[in-house]
Amino acid sequence: MTNMSTPTLKLDVPRFYLGLAIALALHLFLISLPIAFWVDMNLYKDWAITMVQQGFANFYNYSTNCDYPPTYLYVLWMIGKIFQFFDPNFSHTDGLLLMVLIKLPPVLADIGSALLITEILKPHTTEATAHKLGLLYAFNPLMLFVSGVWGQVDGLMNFLMLLAFYLIQQNYMIRSGLLIAVMIIIKPQGLFFAPFLVLSQWFRQVWWKWTAIAGGGLGLIWLIILPFYGIGSPETINISKPFFSLYKLLKGTADYYSFASVNAFNFWGWANWIRDYTTFLGISYKVIGLIFLGILLIWLGVFLYQQHHFTASDSTTPSFTAQIIAISIMLFGFFMLPTRMHERYMLYGLGFLVIAIALIPAIKWIYWGLTITGAANVGYAYLRYNYEDLFYAIPEMWLQSVVYTVSAVNVILFLVILSYTFRPQPLASATSVIP
């Protein structure tokens, strides 16, 4: 009898790289369009030009509207230098070239993330499945929009988080820890990944590695931010000045966004733009959110420890599936539970959810669910600030309905993926083939 079943498409290496090339071409087409989230884009342009004209040491004195830590400013300085080669007097900053240069790093990071996803998956699934899931991320419409249209740098943070995870899997824990230190001073959201390093490795690593990470991380941060803050005059040297200046910058940024939600459709979506010092039963929203987050982190630590002991007695490697589920939940939880979250912060878990699909195929519904709710959330903010007349022409009741509905769906999706940690048996890491 003839087998009429549809054969599984084998995605070989040439087809995979062809797919990546097409994804890159699509990204490049999008960044060539004269569209962006102009609030952010105009700030990036201003910072890049100011970095070139004023230098590192004077930058924060001239760009008082800059709330970014120093690390990404090096990238903007390089972009400014490249642009200056074509426009020495910075007289055509409203043209396409500067905007394209600013959008290029997150675009390249998206393609790099697809490659990393493939490398992370290869030991745990078939090569064809790893390739397909790498391309699934490369063509994710939400990432295409945020990097290629909006022009934000969250794609770069995704890439660095995936790289830190890859280093952990290769047992390069110190390198991963140092990378996390750098991530924190690219954008404070890099801190979202730090608890995973501790919770997944504290029972595996010797004490001196933690000392090396702490000391090396602080030293690396100090060296990176030193050109921006200095250590005072020769008569009044203060080697701690860079740290205090960085703390002041980060605290100012956090205080500026002291709202329960900053357009984030999460647990606090119903309190969008309400100050998070508002209280419920005498406890501020900020504290309630931190309590929820603390409970989640403690539980994920317990979960990872349990999964470690479910592995074979002669194995020192915790379940890869458990680690992927834990980091996906942790990053999603950082978006869902604390106050002061922005609409794009839910992006950071998408790369890990793609990986999880190879191990637990049902996760694909959560991945696509978050892609859709994320698109609604990002689209809401994009419309609000880029097309204000259109946004405010929409009845407020309709807008509020979108906020409440999408926030509720995100809560449900969060609870569904969290449910995987309450199963009494180990999470299997069986090889799966994605048809």
Short mmCIF file of C-alpha atoms in Angstrom, two decimals:
data_model
loop_
_atom_site.label_atom_id
_atom_site.label_comp_id
_atom_site.label_asym_id
_atom_site.label_seq_id
_atom_site.Cartn_x
_atom_site.Cartn_y
_atom_site.Cartn_z
CA MET A 1 0.00 0.00 0.00
CA THR A 2 1.35 3.40 -0.97
CA ASN A 3 2.25 5.73 1.91
CA MET A 4 0.43 8.99 1.17
CA SER A 5 1.78 10.89 4.19
CA THR A 6 3.47 14.22 3.48
CA PRO A 7 7.25 13.92 3.85
CA THR A 8 8.97 16.19 6.34
CA LEU A 9 10.88 18.96 4.61
CA LYS A 10 14.57 18.55 5.33
CA LEU A 11 16.06 21.98 5.91
CA ASP A 12 19.72 21.46 5.05
CA VAL A 13 22.54 23.91 5.73
CA PRO A 14 22.40 25.75 2.36
CA ARG A 15 18.65 26.27 2.70
CA PHE A 16 19.09 27.49 6.26
CA TYR A 17 21.62 30.13 5.23
CA LEU A 18 19.46 31.08 2.26
CA GLY A 19 16.61 31.60 4.73
CA LEU A 20 18.85 33.76 6.93
CA ALA A 21 19.88 35.80 3.89
CA ILE A 22 16.22 36.38 3.01
CA ALA A 23 15.47 37.38 6.62
CA LEU A 24 18.39 39.81 6.55
CA ALA A 25 17.21 41.23 3.23
CA LEU A 26 13.74 41.75 4.71
CA HIS A 27 15.23 43.53 7.73
CA LEU A 28 17.34 45.74 5.47
CA PHE A 29 14.32 46.60 3.34
CA LEU A 30 12.41 47.69 6.45
CA ILE A 31 15.21 49.88 7.77
CA SER A 32 15.44 51.59 4.39
CA LEU A 33 11.90 52.92 4.76
CA PRO A 34 11.55 56.45 6.18
CA ILE A 35 9.61 55.26 9.24
CA ALA A 36 10.58 54.83 12.87
CA PHE A 37 9.43 55.48 16.40
CA TRP A 38 10.49 59.08 16.16
CA VAL A 39 10.77 59.79 19.89
CA ASP A 40 13.46 57.12 20.26
CA MET A 41 15.06 57.68 16.85
CA ASN A 42 15.54 61.42 17.40
CA LEU A 43 17.13 60.72 20.77
CA TYR A 44 19.54 58.17 19.25
CA LYS A 45 20.49 60.66 16.55
CA ASP A 46 21.09 63.41 19.09
CA TRP A 47 23.20 61.14 21.30
CA ALA A 48 25.30 59.85 18.39
CA ILE A 49 26.08 63.39 17.20
CA THR A 50 26.75 64.66 20.73
CA MET A 51 29.12 61.77 21.40
CA VAL A 52 31.19 62.76 18.36
CA GLN A 53 31.09 66.51 19.00
CA GLN A 54 31.53 66.57 22.80
CA GLY A 55 33.40 63.35 23.55
CA PHE A 56 32.87 60.84 26.32
CA ALA A 57 33.71 62.98 29.35
CA ASN A 58 31.33 65.82 28.42
CA PHE A 59 28.50 63.75 27.00
CA TYR A 60 26.16 63.60 30.00
CA ASN A 61 26.68 67.33 30.65
CA TYR A 62 25.34 68.17 27.20
CA SER A 63 22.77 65.36 26.75
CA THR A 64 20.77 65.83 29.91
CA ASN A 65 17.93 63.81 28.35
CA CYS A 66 20.04 60.64 28.06
CA ASP A 67 18.88 57.88 30.40
CA TYR A 68 21.07 55.13 28.89
CA PRO A 69 24.12 53.78 30.74
CA PRO A 70 27.41 54.34 28.91
CA THR A 71 27.97 51.02 27.10
CA TYR A 72 25.59 51.43 24.15
CA LEU A 73 26.82 54.99 23.77
CA TYR A 74 30.07 53.54 22.42
CA VAL A 75 28.02 52.00 19.60
CA LEU A 76 26.29 55.32 18.94
CA TRP A 77 29.68 57.08 18.96
CA MET A 78 30.90 54.67 16.28
CA ILE A 79 27.73 55.25 14.26
CA GLY A 80 28.24 59.00 14.59
CA LYS A 81 31.83 58.68 13.37
CA ILE A 82 30.76 56.64 10.33
CA PHE A 83 28.04 59.18 9.52
CA GLN A 84 30.51 62.06 9.96
CA PHE A 85 32.65 60.54 7.19
CA PHE A 86 29.75 61.12 4.77
CA ASP A 87 28.43 64.33 6.37
CA PRO A 88 31.28 66.12 8.20
CA ASN A 89 29.08 69.01 9.35
CA PHE A 90 26.08 66.88 10.41
CA SER A 91 23.88 68.97 8.13
CA HIS A 92 21.71 66.10 6.81
CA THR A 93 20.81 64.21 9.96
CA ASP A 94 17.16 64.01 8.89
CA GLY A 95 18.05 61.83 5.92
CA LEU A 96 17.89 58.05 5.70
CA LEU A 97 21.58 57.29 6.21
CA LEU A 98 21.84 58.10 9.91
CA MET A 99 18.58 56.31 10.66
CA VAL A 100 19.71 53.21 8.76
CA LEU A 101 23.03 53.15 10.63
CA ILE A 102 21.22 53.41 13.98
CA LYS A 103 18.86 50.56 13.09
CA LEU A 104 21.63 48.29 11.78
CA PRO A 105 22.99 46.89 15.12
CA PRO A 106 19.66 45.39 16.32
CA VAL A 107 19.00 44.05 12.81
CA LEU A 108 22.34 42.22 12.77
CA ALA A 109 21.64 41.06 16.33
CA ASP A 110 18.36 39.47 15.20
CA ILE A 111 20.22 37.41 12.61
CA GLY A 112 22.90 36.57 15.17
CA SER A 113 20.20 35.41 17.58
CA ALA A 114 18.82 33.03 14.96
CA LEU A 115 22.30 31.52 14.56
CA LEU A 116 22.70 31.21 18.34
CA ILE A 117 19.32 29.52 18.71
CA THR A 118 20.45 26.96 16.14
CA GLU A 119 23.76 26.32 17.92
CA ILE A 120 22.09 26.02 21.33
CA LEU A 121 19.60 23.48 19.97
CA LYS A 122 21.91 21.25 17.94
CA PRO A 123 22.93 18.98 20.87
CA HIS A 124 19.27 18.53 21.87
CA THR A 125 17.35 18.00 18.65
CA THR A 126 17.86 17.25 14.98
CA GLU A 127 19.84 19.68 12.87
CA ALA A 128 16.83 20.30 10.62
CA THR A 129 14.67 21.23 13.62
CA ALA A 130 17.37 23.53 14.97
CA HIS A 131 17.54 25.28 11.58
CA LYS A 132 13.77 25.66 11.32
CA LEU A 133 13.47 27.17 14.78
CA GLY A 134 16.35 29.54 14.13
CA LEU A 135 14.48 30.79 11.06
CA LEU A 136 11.25 30.97 13.06
CA TYR A 137 12.92 33.60 15.21
CA ALA A 138 14.58 35.38 12.28
CA PHE A 139 11.17 35.89 10.63
CA ASN A 140 9.23 36.68 13.82
CA PRO A 141 7.05 39.63 12.76
CA LEU A 142 7.30 41.31 16.15
CA MET A 143 11.10 41.31 16.11
CA LEU A 144 11.04 42.50 12.49
CA PHE A 145 8.88 45.44 13.52
CA VAL A 146 10.80 46.43 16.65
CA SER A 147 14.24 46.26 15.00
CA GLY A 148 13.42 47.15 11.41
CA VAL A 149 10.62 49.70 11.83
CA TRP A 150 10.65 51.03 15.41
CA GLY A 151 14.45 51.10 15.60
CA GLN A 152 14.82 49.99 19.21
CA VAL A 153 17.78 47.93 20.45
CA ASP A 154 15.90 45.15 22.27
CA GLY A 155 17.04 42.71 19.60
CA LEU A 156 20.62 43.31 20.71
CA MET A 157 19.69 42.53 24.31
CA ASN A 158 18.02 39.31 23.14
CA PHE A 159 21.21 38.32 21.34
CA LEU A 160 23.36 38.94 24.42
CA MET A 161 20.99 36.99 26.67
CA LEU A 162 21.10 34.04 24.27
CA LEU A 163 24.90 34.33 24.16
CA ALA A 164 25.09 34.34 27.97
CA PHE A 165 22.91 31.21 28.05
CA TYR A 166 25.07 29.54 25.40
CA LEU A 167 28.20 30.25 27.46
CA ILE A 168 26.55 28.68 30.50
CA GLN A 169 25.77 25.56 28.46
CA GLN A 170 29.42 25.40 27.42
CA ASN A 171 30.38 25.70 31.12
CA TYR A 172 32.01 29.10 30.57
CA MET A 173 30.37 30.50 33.65
CA ILE A 174 32.84 33.31 34.34
CA ARG A 175 32.58 34.56 30.77
CA SER A 176 28.80 34.46 31.05
CA GLY A 177 28.92 36.39 34.32
CA LEU A 178 31.14 39.09 32.82
CA LEU A 179 28.84 39.36 29.81
CA ILE A 180 25.86 39.84 32.14
CA ALA A 181 27.75 42.68 33.86
CA VAL A 182 28.17 44.37 30.48
CA MET A 183 24.51 43.76 29.62
CA ILE A 184 23.40 45.62 32.75
CA ILE A 185 25.21 48.77 31.64
CA ILE A 186 23.91 48.51 28.08
CA LYS A 187 20.34 48.67 29.33
CA PRO A 188 19.27 47.99 32.93
CA GLN A 189 16.99 45.26 31.58
CA GLY A 190 20.14 43.16 31.30
CA LEU A 191 19.62 42.58 35.00
CA PHE A 192 16.62 40.39 34.10
CA PHE A 193 19.00 37.57 33.13
CA ALA A 194 21.27 37.73 36.19
CA PRO A 195 19.11 35.65 38.60
CA PHE A 196 19.16 32.74 36.16
CA LEU A 197 22.94 32.46 36.41
CA VAL A 198 22.73 32.22 40.19
CA LEU A 199 19.67 29.97 40.43
CA SER A 200 20.86 27.49 37.81
CA GLN A 201 24.51 27.31 38.87
CA TRP A 202 24.86 27.85 42.63
CA PHE A 203 24.79 24.10 43.31
CA ARG A 204 27.21 23.31 40.49
CA GLN A 205 30.07 25.79 40.70
CA VAL A 206 32.94 26.26 43.15
CA TRP A 207 33.06 29.42 45.29
CA TRP A 208 36.04 31.04 43.59
CA LYS A 209 34.15 31.34 40.30
CA TRP A 210 31.52 33.49 41.99
CA THR A 211 34.27 35.64 43.45
CA ALA A 212 35.83 36.01 40.00
CA ILE A 213 32.47 37.03 38.51
CA ALA A 214 31.79 39.60 41.24
CA GLY A 215 35.27 41.12 41.17
CA GLY A 216 35.73 40.88 37.43
CA GLY A 217 32.24 42.22 36.75
CA LEU A 218 32.74 45.28 38.95
CA GLY A 219 36.16 45.91 37.43
CA LEU A 220 34.83 45.59 33.90
CA ILE A 221 31.94 47.96 34.61
CA TRP A 222 34.35 50.47 36.16
CA LEU A 223 36.62 50.39 33.10
CA ILE A 224 33.73 50.81 30.66
CA ILE A 225 32.10 53.77 32.43
CA LEU A 226 35.37 55.48 33.47
CA PRO A 227 35.76 57.62 30.28
CA PHE A 228 32.31 59.12 30.90
CA TYR A 229 32.67 59.97 34.58
CA GLY A 230 36.40 60.13 35.37
CA ILE A 231 37.85 59.94 38.87
CA GLY A 232 38.09 63.63 39.68
CA SER A 233 41.06 65.98 39.57
CA PRO A 234 44.60 64.88 40.56
CA GLU A 235 44.12 66.66 43.90
CA THR A 236 40.83 64.91 44.69
CA ILE A 237 41.00 61.46 43.15
CA ASN A 238 37.89 59.38 43.85
CA ILE A 239 37.99 55.94 42.23
CA SER A 240 34.39 55.25 43.31
CA LYS A 241 33.06 58.27 41.41
CA PRO A 242 32.11 56.26 38.28
CA PHE A 243 29.96 53.90 40.36
CA PHE A 244 28.18 56.71 42.20
CA SER A 245 27.56 58.57 38.94
CA LEU A 246 26.17 55.44 37.30
CA TYR A 247 23.92 54.79 40.31
CA LYS A 248 22.61 58.35 40.14
CA LEU A 249 21.82 57.94 36.43
CA LEU A 250 20.02 54.61 36.90
CA LYS A 251 18.08 55.82 39.93
CA GLY A 252 16.98 58.93 38.06
CA THR A 253 15.74 56.81 35.18
CA ALA A 254 13.85 54.45 37.50
CA ASP A 255 12.25 57.35 39.37
CA TYR A 256 11.23 59.05 36.13
CA TYR A 257 9.20 55.95 35.17
CA SER A 258 7.63 55.40 38.60
CA PHE A 259 4.34 54.09 37.22
CA ALA A 260 2.58 50.77 37.71
CA SER A 261 2.80 50.23 33.96
CA VAL A 262 4.41 52.25 31.18
CA ASN A 263 2.20 50.99 28.34
CA ALA A 264 2.93 47.39 29.34
CA PHE A 265 -0.01 44.99 28.98
CA ASN A 266 0.88 42.91 32.03
CA PHE A 267 -0.49 42.25 35.52
CA TRP A 268 -0.49 46.03 36.05
CA GLY A 269 -2.01 46.92 32.68
CA TRP A 270 -5.21 48.07 34.37
CA ALA A 271 -3.12 50.69 36.24
CA ASN A 272 -1.33 52.06 33.16
CA TRP A 273 0.38 55.39 33.95
CA ILE A 274 -0.79 55.32 37.59
CA ARG A 275 2.04 56.07 40.04
CA ASP A 276 3.36 52.91 41.65
CA TYR A 277 3.54 54.49 45.09
CA THR A 278 -0.27 54.17 45.10
CA THR A 279 -1.21 51.72 47.85
CA PHE A 280 -3.47 48.70 48.21
CA LEU A 281 -4.18 47.63 51.79
CA GLY A 282 -1.37 49.96 52.86
CA ILE A 283 1.23 48.40 50.52
CA SER A 284 2.45 50.28 47.45
CA TYR A 285 2.04 48.75 44.00
CA LYS A 286 5.83 48.82 43.65
CA VAL A 287 6.34 46.67 46.74
CA ILE A 288 3.53 44.29 45.75
CA GLY A 289 5.16 43.78 42.35
CA LEU A 290 8.56 43.12 43.90
CA ILE A 291 7.02 40.62 46.34
CA PHE A 292 5.42 38.75 43.44
CA LEU A 293 8.72 38.75 41.55
CA GLY A 294 10.63 37.57 44.62
CA ILE A 295 8.21 34.66 45.11
CA LEU A 296 8.61 33.71 41.44
CA LEU A 297 12.42 33.74 41.64
CA ILE A 298 12.43 31.64 44.81
CA TRP A 299 10.09 29.11 43.21
CA LEU A 300 12.18 28.90 40.04
CA GLY A 301 15.25 28.29 42.20
CA VAL A 302 13.45 25.41 43.90
CA PHE A 303 12.28 24.10 40.54
CA LEU A 304 15.79 24.10 39.04
CA TYR A 305 17.22 22.41 42.13
CA GLN A 306 14.54 19.70 41.97
CA GLN A 307 15.15 19.13 38.28
CA HIS A 308 18.87 18.85 38.94
CA HIS A 309 18.21 15.98 41.34
CA PHE A 310 15.84 14.30 38.88
CA THR A 311 18.78 13.76 36.50
CA ALA A 312 20.93 10.68 36.61
CA SER A 313 22.95 10.35 39.79
CA ASP A 314 26.22 10.44 37.84
CA SER A 315 25.25 13.60 35.95
CA THR A 316 26.17 17.14 37.00
CA THR A 317 24.11 18.77 34.22
CA PRO A 318 20.59 19.84 35.12
CA SER A 319 17.81 19.20 32.65
CA PHE A 320 18.29 21.40 29.62
CA THR A 321 14.52 21.52 29.21
CA ALA A 322 14.10 22.72 32.79
CA GLN A 323 16.64 25.48 32.24
CA ILE A 324 14.91 26.68 29.08
CA ILE A 325 11.50 26.68 30.77
CA ALA A 326 12.93 28.49 33.81
CA ILE A 327 14.64 31.29 31.87
CA SER A 328 11.57 31.73 29.64
CA ILE A 329 9.34 32.08 32.70
CA MET A 330 11.83 34.34 34.47
CA LEU A 331 12.08 36.79 31.58
CA PHE A 332 8.32 36.72 31.03
CA GLY A 333 7.86 37.20 34.79
CA PHE A 334 10.08 40.28 34.84
CA PHE A 335 7.70 41.78 32.29
CA MET A 336 4.50 40.61 33.97
CA LEU A 337 4.99 41.19 37.71
CA PRO A 338 7.04 44.29 38.69
CA THR A 339 5.88 47.83 38.11
CA ARG A 340 7.58 50.31 35.74
CA MET A 341 7.69 47.88 32.80
CA HIS A 342 7.54 49.11 29.19
CA GLU A 343 5.68 47.49 26.30
CA ARG A 344 8.76 45.96 24.63
CA TYR A 345 10.15 44.13 27.65
CA MET A 346 8.12 41.03 26.85
CA LEU A 347 10.40 40.49 23.83
CA TYR A 348 13.28 39.17 25.92
CA GLY A 349 11.78 35.71 26.38
CA LEU A 350 10.88 35.05 22.74
CA GLY A 351 14.24 33.55 21.77
CA PHE A 352 14.09 31.05 24.63
CA LEU A 353 10.48 30.14 23.87
CA VAL A 354 11.59 29.27 20.33
CA ILE A 355 14.14 26.88 21.80
CA ALA A 356 11.50 25.41 24.11
CA ILE A 357 9.32 24.48 21.12
CA ALA A 358 11.87 21.82 20.12
CA LEU A 359 11.61 20.24 23.57
CA ILE A 360 7.93 20.77 24.37
CA PRO A 361 6.07 21.32 21.08
CA ALA A 362 2.95 22.66 22.82
CA ILE A 363 4.99 25.75 23.78
CA LYS A 364 4.45 26.96 20.21
CA TRP A 365 0.98 28.17 21.23
CA ILE A 366 2.50 30.31 23.98
CA TYR A 367 5.16 31.60 21.58
CA TRP A 368 2.62 32.66 18.97
CA GLY A 369 0.23 33.91 21.63
CA LEU A 370 2.94 36.22 23.01
CA THR A 371 3.89 37.29 19.51
CA ILE A 372 0.28 38.38 18.89
CA THR A 373 -0.22 40.07 22.28
CA GLY A 374 3.20 41.67 21.97
CA ALA A 375 2.27 43.02 18.54
CA ALA A 376 -0.90 44.52 20.02
CA ASN A 377 1.09 46.04 22.90
CA VAL A 378 3.88 47.46 20.74
CA GLY A 379 1.38 48.65 18.15
CA TYR A 380 -0.59 50.47 20.86
CA ALA A 381 2.50 52.41 21.99
CA TYR A 382 3.65 53.06 18.41
CA LEU A 383 0.26 54.47 17.47
CA ARG A 384 0.01 56.53 20.66
CA TYR A 385 3.24 58.45 20.11
CA ASN A 386 3.72 58.37 16.32
CA TYR A 387 0.14 59.09 15.29
CA GLU A 388 -1.37 60.98 18.20
CA ASP A 389 -4.31 62.44 16.27
CA LEU A 390 -5.40 59.00 15.10
CA PHE A 391 -4.84 57.46 18.52
CA TYR A 392 -6.95 60.01 20.37
CA ALA A 393 -9.66 59.81 17.71
CA ILE A 394 -10.33 56.24 18.84
CA PRO A 395 -12.93 56.05 21.63
CA GLU A 396 -11.21 55.64 24.98
CA MET A 397 -13.49 52.73 25.86
CA TRP A 398 -12.16 50.80 22.84
CA LEU A 399 -8.54 51.50 23.81
CA GLN A 400 -9.15 50.46 27.41
CA SER A 401 -10.83 47.28 26.20
CA VAL A 402 -7.69 46.41 24.24
CA VAL A 403 -5.48 47.09 27.28
CA TYR A 404 -7.60 44.97 29.64
CA THR A 405 -8.17 42.12 27.18
CA VAL A 406 -4.55 41.74 26.07
CA SER A 407 -3.31 42.09 29.65
CA ALA A 408 -5.68 39.31 30.73
CA VAL A 409 -4.50 37.07 27.88
CA ASN A 410 -0.87 37.66 28.92
CA VAL A 411 -1.70 36.71 32.51
CA ILE A 412 -3.27 33.48 31.25
CA LEU A 413 -0.27 32.69 29.03
CA PHE A 414 2.06 33.35 31.97
CA LEU A 415 0.10 30.98 34.21
CA VAL A 416 0.08 28.31 31.51
CA ILE A 417 3.86 28.31 31.06
CA LEU A 418 4.34 28.57 34.83
CA SER A 419 2.28 25.38 35.23
CA TYR A 420 5.15 23.39 33.69
CA THR A 421 7.14 23.96 36.89
CA PHE A 422 4.52 22.31 39.09
CA ARG A 423 4.80 18.86 37.56
CA PRO A 424 6.24 16.26 39.94
CA GLN A 425 8.27 14.44 37.30
CA PRO A 426 11.39 15.63 35.46
CA LEU A 427 10.84 17.57 32.24
CA ALA A 428 11.94 15.37 29.40
CA SER A 429 14.54 16.55 26.91
CA ALA A 430 13.47 14.20 24.18
CA THR A 431 14.54 14.97 20.64
CA SER A 432 11.58 16.23 18.65
CA VAL A 433 11.17 16.89 14.96
CA ILE A 434 9.20 19.94 13.89
CA PRO A 435 7.37 19.09 10.68
#
